[in-house]
PDB file of C-alpha atoms and ligand atoms in Angstrom:
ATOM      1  CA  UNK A   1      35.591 -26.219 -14.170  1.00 62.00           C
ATOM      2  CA  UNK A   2      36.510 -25.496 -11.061  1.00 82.00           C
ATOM      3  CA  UNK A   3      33.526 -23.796  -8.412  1.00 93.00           C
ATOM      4  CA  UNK A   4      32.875 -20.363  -8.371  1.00 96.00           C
ATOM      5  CA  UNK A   5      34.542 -18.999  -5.183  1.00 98.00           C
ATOM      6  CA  UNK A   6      32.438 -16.493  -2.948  1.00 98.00           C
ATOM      7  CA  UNK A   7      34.501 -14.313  -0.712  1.00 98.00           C
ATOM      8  CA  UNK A   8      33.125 -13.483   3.271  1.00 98.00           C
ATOM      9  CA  UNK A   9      34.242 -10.349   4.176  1.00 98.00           C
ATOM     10  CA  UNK A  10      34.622  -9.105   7.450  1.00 98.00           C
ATOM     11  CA  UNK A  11      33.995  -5.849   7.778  1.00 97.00           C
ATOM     12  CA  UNK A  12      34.828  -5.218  11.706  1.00 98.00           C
ATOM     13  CA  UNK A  13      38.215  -4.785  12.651  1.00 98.00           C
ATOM     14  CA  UNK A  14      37.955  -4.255  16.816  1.00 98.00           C
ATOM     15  CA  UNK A  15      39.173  -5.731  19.262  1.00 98.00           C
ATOM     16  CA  UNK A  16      36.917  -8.255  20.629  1.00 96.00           C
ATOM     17  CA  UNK A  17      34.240  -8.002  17.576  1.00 97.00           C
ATOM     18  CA  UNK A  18      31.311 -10.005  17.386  1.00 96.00           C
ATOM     19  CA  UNK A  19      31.519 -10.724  13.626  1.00 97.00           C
ATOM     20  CA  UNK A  20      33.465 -13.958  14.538  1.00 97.00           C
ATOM     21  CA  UNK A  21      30.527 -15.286  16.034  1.00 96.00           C
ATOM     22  CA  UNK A  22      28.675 -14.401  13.266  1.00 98.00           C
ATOM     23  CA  UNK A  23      30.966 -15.770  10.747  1.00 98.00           C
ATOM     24  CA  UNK A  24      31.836 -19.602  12.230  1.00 97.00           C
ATOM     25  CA  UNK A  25      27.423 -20.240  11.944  1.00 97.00           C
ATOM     26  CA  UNK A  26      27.544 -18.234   8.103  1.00 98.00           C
ATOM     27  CA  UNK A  27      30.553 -20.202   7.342  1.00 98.00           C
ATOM     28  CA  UNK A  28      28.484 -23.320   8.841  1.00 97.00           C
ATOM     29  CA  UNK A  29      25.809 -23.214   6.375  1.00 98.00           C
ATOM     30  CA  UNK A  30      28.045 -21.808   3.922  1.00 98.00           C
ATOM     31  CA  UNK A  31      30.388 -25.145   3.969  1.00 96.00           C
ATOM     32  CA  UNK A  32      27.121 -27.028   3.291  1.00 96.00           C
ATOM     33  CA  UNK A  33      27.013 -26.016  -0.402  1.00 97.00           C
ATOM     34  CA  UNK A  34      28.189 -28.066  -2.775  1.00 96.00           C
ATOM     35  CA  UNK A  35      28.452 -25.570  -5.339  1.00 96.00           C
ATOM     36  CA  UNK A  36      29.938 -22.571  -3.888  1.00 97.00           C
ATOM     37  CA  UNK A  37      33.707 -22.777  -2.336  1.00 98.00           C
ATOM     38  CA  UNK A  38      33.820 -20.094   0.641  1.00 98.00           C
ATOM     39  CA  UNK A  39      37.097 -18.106   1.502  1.00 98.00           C
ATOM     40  CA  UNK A  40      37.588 -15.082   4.757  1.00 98.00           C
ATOM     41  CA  UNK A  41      38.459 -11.971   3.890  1.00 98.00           C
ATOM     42  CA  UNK A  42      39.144 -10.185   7.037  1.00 98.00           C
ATOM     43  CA  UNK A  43      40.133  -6.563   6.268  1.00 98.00           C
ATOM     44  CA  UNK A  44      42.575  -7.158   9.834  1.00 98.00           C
ATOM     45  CA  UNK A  45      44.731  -8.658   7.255  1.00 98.00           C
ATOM     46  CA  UNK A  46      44.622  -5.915   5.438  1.00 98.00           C
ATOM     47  CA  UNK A  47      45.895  -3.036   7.139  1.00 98.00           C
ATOM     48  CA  UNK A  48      45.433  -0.318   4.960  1.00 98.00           C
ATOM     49  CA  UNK A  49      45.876   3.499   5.111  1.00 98.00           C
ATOM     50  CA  UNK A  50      43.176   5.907   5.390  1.00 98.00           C
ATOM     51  CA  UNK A  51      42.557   5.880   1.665  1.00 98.00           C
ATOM     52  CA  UNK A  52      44.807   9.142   0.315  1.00 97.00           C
ATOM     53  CA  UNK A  53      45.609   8.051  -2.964  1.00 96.00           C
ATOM     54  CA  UNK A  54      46.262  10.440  -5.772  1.00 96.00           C
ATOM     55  CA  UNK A  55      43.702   9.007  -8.282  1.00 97.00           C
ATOM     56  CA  UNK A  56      40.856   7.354  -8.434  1.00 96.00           C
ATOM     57  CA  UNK A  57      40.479   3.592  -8.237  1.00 97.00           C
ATOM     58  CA  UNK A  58      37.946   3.773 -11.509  1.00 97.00           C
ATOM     59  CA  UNK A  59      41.150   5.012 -12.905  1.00 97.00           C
ATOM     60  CA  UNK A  60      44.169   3.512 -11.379  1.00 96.00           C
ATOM     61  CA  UNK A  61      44.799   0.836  -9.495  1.00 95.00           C
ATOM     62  CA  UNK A  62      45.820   1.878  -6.398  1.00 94.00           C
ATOM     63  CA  UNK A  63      49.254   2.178  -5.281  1.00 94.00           C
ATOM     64  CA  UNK A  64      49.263   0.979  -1.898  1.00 96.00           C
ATOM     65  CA  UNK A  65      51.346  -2.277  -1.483  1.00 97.00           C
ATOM     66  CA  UNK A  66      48.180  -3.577   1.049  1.00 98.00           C
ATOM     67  CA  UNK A  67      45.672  -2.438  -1.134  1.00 98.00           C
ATOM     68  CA  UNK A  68      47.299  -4.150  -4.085  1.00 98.00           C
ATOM     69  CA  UNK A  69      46.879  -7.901  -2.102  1.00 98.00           C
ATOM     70  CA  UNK A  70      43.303  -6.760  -1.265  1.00 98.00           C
ATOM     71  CA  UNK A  71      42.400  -6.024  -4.981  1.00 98.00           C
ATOM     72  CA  UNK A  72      43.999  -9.285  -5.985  1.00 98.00           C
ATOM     73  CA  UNK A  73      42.370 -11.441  -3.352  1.00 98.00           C
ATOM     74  CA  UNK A  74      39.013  -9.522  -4.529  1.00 98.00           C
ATOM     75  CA  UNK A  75      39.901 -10.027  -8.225  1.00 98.00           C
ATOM     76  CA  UNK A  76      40.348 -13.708  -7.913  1.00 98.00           C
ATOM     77  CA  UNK A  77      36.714 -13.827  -6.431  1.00 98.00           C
ATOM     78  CA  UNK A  78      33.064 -14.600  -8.435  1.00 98.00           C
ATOM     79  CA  UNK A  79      30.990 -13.037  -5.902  1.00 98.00           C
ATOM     80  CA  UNK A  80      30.891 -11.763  -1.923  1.00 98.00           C
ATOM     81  CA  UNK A  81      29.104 -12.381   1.790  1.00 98.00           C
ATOM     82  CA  UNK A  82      29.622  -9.221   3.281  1.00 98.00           C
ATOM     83  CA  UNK A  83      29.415  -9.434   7.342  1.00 98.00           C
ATOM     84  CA  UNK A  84      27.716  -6.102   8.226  1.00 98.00           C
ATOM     85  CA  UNK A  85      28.423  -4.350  11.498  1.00 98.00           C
ATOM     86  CA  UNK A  86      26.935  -1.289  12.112  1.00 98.00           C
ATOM     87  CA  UNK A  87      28.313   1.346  13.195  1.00 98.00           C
ATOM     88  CA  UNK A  88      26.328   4.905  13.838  1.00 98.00           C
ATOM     89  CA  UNK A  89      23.452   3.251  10.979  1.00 98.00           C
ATOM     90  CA  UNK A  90      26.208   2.691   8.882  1.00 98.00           C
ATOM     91  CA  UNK A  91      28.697  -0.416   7.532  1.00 98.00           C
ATOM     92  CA  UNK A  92      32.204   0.530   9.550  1.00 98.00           C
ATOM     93  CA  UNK A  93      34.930   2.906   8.577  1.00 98.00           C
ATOM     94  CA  UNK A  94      37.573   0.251   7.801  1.00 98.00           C
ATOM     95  CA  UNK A  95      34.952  -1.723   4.998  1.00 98.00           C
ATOM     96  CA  UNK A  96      34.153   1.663   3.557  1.00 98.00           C
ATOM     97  CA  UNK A  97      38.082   2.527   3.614  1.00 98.00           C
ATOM     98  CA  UNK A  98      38.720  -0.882   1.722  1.00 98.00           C
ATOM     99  CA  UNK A  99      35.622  -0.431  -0.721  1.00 98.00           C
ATOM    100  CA  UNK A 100      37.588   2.921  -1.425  1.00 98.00           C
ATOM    101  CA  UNK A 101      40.550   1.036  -2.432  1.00 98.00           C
ATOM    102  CA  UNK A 102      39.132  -1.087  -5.179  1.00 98.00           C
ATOM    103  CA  UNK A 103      36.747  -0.426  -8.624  1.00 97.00           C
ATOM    104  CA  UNK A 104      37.199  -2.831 -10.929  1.00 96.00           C
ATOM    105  CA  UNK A 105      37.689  -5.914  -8.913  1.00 97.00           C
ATOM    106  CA  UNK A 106      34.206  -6.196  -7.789  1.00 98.00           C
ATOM    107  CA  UNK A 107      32.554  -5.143 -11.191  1.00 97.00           C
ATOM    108  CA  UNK A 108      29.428  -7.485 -12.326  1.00 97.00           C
ATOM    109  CA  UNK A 109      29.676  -9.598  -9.522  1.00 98.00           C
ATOM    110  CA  UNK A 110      27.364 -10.372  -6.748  1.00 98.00           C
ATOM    111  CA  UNK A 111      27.076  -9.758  -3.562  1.00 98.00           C
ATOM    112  CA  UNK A 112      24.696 -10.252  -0.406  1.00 98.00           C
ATOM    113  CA  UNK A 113      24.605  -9.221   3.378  1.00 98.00           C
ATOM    114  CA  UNK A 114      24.730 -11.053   6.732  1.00 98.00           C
ATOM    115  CA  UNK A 115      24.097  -7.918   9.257  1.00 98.00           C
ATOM    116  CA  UNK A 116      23.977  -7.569  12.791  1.00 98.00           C
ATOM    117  CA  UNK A 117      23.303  -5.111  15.373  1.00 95.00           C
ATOM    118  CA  UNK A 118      19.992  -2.985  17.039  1.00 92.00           C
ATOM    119  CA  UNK A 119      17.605  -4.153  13.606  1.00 96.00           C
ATOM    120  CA  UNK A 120      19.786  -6.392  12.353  1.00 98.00           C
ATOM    121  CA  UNK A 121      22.175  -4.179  11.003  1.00 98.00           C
ATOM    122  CA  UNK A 122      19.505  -3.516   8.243  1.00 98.00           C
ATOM    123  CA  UNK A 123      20.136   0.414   8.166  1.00 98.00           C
ATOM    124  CA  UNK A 124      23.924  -0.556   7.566  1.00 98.00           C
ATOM    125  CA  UNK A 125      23.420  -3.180   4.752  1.00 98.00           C
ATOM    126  CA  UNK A 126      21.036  -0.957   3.058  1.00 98.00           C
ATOM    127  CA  UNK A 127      23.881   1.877   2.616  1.00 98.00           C
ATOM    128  CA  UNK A 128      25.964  -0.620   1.653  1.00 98.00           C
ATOM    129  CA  UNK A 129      23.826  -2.189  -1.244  1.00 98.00           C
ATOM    130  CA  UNK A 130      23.936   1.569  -2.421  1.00 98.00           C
ATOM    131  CA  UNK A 131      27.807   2.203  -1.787  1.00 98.00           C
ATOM    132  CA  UNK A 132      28.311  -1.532  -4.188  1.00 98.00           C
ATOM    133  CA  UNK A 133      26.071  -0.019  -7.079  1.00 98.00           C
ATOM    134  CA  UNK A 134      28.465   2.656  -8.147  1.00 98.00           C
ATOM    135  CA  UNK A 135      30.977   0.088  -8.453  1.00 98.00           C
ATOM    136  CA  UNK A 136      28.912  -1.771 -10.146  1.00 98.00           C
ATOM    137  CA  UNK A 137      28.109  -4.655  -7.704  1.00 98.00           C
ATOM    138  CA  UNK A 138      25.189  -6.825  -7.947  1.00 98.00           C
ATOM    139  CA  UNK A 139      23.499  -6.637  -4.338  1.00 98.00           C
ATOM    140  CA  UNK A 140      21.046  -8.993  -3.679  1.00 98.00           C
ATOM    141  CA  UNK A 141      17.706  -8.660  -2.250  1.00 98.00           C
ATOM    142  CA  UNK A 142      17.958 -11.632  -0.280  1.00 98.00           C
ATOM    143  CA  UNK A 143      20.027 -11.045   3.280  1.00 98.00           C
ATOM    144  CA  UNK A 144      20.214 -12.419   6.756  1.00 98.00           C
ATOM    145  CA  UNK A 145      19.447 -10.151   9.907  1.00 98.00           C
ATOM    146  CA  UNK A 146      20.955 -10.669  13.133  1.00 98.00           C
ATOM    147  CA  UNK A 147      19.833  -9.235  15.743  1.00 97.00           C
ATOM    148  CA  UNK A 148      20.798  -7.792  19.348  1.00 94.00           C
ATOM    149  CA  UNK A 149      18.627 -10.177  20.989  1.00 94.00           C
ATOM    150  CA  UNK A 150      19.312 -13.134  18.907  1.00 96.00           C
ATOM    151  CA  UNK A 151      23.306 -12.066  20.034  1.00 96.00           C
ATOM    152  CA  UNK A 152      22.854 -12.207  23.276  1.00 95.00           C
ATOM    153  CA  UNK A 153      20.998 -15.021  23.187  1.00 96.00           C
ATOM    154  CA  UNK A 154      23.859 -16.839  21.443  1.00 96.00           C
ATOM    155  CA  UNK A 155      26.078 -15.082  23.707  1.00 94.00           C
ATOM    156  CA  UNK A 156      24.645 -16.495  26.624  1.00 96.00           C
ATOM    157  CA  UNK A 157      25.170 -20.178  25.084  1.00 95.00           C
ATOM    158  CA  UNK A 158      21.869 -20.697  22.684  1.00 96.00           C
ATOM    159  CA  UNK A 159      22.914 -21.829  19.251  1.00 95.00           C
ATOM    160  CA  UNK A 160      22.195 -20.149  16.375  1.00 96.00           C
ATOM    161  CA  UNK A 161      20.370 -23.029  15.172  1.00 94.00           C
ATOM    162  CA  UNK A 162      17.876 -22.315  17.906  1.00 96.00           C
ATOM    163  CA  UNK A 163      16.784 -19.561  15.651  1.00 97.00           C
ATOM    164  CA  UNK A 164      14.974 -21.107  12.583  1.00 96.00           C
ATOM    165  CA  UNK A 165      13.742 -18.074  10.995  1.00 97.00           C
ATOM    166  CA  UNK A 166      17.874 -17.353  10.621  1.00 97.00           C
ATOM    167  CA  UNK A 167      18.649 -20.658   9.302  1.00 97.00           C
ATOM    168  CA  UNK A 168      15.890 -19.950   6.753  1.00 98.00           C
ATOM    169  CA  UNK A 169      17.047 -17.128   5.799  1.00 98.00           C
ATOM    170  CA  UNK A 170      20.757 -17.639   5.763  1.00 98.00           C
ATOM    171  CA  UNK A 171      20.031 -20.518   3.350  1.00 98.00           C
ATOM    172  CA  UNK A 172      17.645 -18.374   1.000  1.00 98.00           C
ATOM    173  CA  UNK A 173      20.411 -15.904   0.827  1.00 98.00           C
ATOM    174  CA  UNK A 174      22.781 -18.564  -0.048  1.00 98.00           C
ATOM    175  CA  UNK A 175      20.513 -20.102  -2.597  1.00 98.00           C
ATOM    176  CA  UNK A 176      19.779 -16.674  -4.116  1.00 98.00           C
ATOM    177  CA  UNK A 177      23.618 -15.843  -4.074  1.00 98.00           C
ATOM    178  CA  UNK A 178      24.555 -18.816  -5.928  1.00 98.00           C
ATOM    179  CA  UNK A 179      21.783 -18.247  -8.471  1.00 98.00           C
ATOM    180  CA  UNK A 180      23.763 -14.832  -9.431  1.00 98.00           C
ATOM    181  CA  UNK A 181      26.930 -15.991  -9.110  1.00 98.00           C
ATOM    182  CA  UNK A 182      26.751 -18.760 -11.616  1.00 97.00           C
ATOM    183  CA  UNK A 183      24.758 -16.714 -13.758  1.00 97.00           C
ATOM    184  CA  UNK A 184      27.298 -13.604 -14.036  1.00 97.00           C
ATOM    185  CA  UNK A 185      30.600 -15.460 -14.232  1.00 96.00           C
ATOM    186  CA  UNK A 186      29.333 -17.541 -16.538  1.00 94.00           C
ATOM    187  CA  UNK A 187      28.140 -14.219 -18.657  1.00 95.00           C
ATOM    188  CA  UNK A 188      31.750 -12.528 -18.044  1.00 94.00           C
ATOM    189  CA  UNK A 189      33.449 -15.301 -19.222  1.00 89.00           C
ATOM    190  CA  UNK A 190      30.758 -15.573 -22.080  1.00 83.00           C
ATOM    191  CA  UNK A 191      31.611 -14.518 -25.590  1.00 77.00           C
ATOM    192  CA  UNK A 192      32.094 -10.968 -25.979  1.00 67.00           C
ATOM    193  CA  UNK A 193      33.789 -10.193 -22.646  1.00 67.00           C
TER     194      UNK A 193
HETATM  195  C1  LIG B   1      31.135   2.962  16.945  1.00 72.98           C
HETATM  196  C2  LIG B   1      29.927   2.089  17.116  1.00 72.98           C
HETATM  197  C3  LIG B   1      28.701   2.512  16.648  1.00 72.98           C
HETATM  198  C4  LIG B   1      27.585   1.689  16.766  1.00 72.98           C
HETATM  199  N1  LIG B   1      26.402   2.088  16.225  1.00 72.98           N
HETATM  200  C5  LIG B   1      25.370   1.221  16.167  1.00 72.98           C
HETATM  201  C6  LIG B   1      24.205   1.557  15.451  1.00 72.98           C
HETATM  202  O1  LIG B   1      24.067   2.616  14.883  1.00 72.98           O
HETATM  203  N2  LIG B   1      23.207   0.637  15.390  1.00 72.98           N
HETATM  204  C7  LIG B   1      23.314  -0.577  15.996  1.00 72.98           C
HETATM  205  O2  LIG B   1      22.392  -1.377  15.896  1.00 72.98           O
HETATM  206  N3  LIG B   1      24.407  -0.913  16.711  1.00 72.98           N
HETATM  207  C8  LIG B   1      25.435  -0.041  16.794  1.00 72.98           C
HETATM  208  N4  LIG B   1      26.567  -0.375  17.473  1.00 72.98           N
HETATM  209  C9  LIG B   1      26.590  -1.653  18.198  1.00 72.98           C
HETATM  210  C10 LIG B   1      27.119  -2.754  17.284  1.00 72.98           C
HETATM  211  O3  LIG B   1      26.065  -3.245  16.504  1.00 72.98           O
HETATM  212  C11 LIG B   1      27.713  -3.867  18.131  1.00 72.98           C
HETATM  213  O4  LIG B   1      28.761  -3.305  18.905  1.00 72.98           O
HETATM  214  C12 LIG B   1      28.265  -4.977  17.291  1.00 72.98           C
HETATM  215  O5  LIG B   1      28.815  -5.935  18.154  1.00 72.98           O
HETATM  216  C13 LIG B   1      29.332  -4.459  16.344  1.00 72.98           C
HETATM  217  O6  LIG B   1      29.940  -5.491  15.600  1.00 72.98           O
HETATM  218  P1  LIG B   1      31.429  -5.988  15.942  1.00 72.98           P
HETATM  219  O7  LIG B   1      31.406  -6.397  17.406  1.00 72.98           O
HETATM  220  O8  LIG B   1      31.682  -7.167  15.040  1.00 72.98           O
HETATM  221  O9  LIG B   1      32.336  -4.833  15.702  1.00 72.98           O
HETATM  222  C14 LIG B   1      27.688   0.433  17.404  1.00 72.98           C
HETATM  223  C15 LIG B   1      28.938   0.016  17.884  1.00 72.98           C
HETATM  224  C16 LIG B   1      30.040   0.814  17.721  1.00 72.98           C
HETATM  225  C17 LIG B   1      31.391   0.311  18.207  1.00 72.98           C
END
């Protein structure tokens, strides 16, 4: 059987973003796993619409030719890294916009958090691990906390590697993350399902 596939979603869309910073050390450690395959999702590529759809996602797929590809591309996925900026104490606009688009795609699968900003983007991920419940994520305790100082520091040409507590916890994350994920798919594609 082929590994389960955990998808990295980028949540920023700016101009000039730091997530991509961010994501080349997550993807890093990430790429060390030999039982996890890793795959972007960067909502840039999916420019969708303010969501304005006429139902519900929990009730119909949405029409939206973009959000169609997104649901698809989150379908095909067994769990999800999502790269938390925060915005105003909150994940951005454009990854609650996308998490508007979809219901069923995500359903019984697991996710966990690589923030960033002021306290690690902790106030962000936390509304986030509530936003994934109602459609009916798994978020994960375990999550890795970036912070302002640690960006700058990496900004001004430290690696993150120079940061060991972040290592740690990157790869307790992972470890916990794969846990789940082989655990639930192997439970939705158990008998019964
Ligand atoms: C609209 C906006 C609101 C922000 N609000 C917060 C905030 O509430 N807390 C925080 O720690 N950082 C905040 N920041 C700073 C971001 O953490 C910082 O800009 C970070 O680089 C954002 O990620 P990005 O560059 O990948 O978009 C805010 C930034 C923007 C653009």
């Amino acid at each position: 059987m082929s590994k389960p596939k955990i998808g990295i979603i980028i949540g920023s869309t700016r101009k000039g973003r730091l997530a991509d910073t961010v994501l080349e050390w997550i993807e890093g450690l990430a790429g060390e796993r030999a039982d996890l395959g890793f795959v972007r999702v960067d909502l840039r590529d999916y420019p969708l619409p303010l969501y304005d759809e006429g139902i519900a996602p929990i009730y119909q797929p949405a029409a939206n030719a973009v959000a169609s590809r997104l649901s698809a591309t989150m379908e095909a996925l067994d769990g999800y890294i999502f790269l938390v900026a925060e915005y105003n104490h909150a994940p951005t606009g454009a990854l609650k916009n996308a998490i508007d688009h979809l219901f069923p795609e995500l359903g019984r699968k697991p996710a966990s958090f690589v923030g960033y900003g002021g306290v690690g983007g902790a106030r962000a991920v936390e509304q986030l691990r509530l936003i994934l419940i109602e459609l009916r994520v798994a978020p994960l305790r375990d999550a890795v906390h970036v912070g302002l100082a640690e960006l700058k520091g990496v900004q001004d040409g430290k690696g993150f590697s120079d940061y060991e507590y972040l290592t740690a916890s990157a790869h307790a994350m992972l470890e916990e993350l794969a846990w789940w994920t082989h655990v639930l798919s192997d439970a939705r594609r158990g008998p019964g399902q």
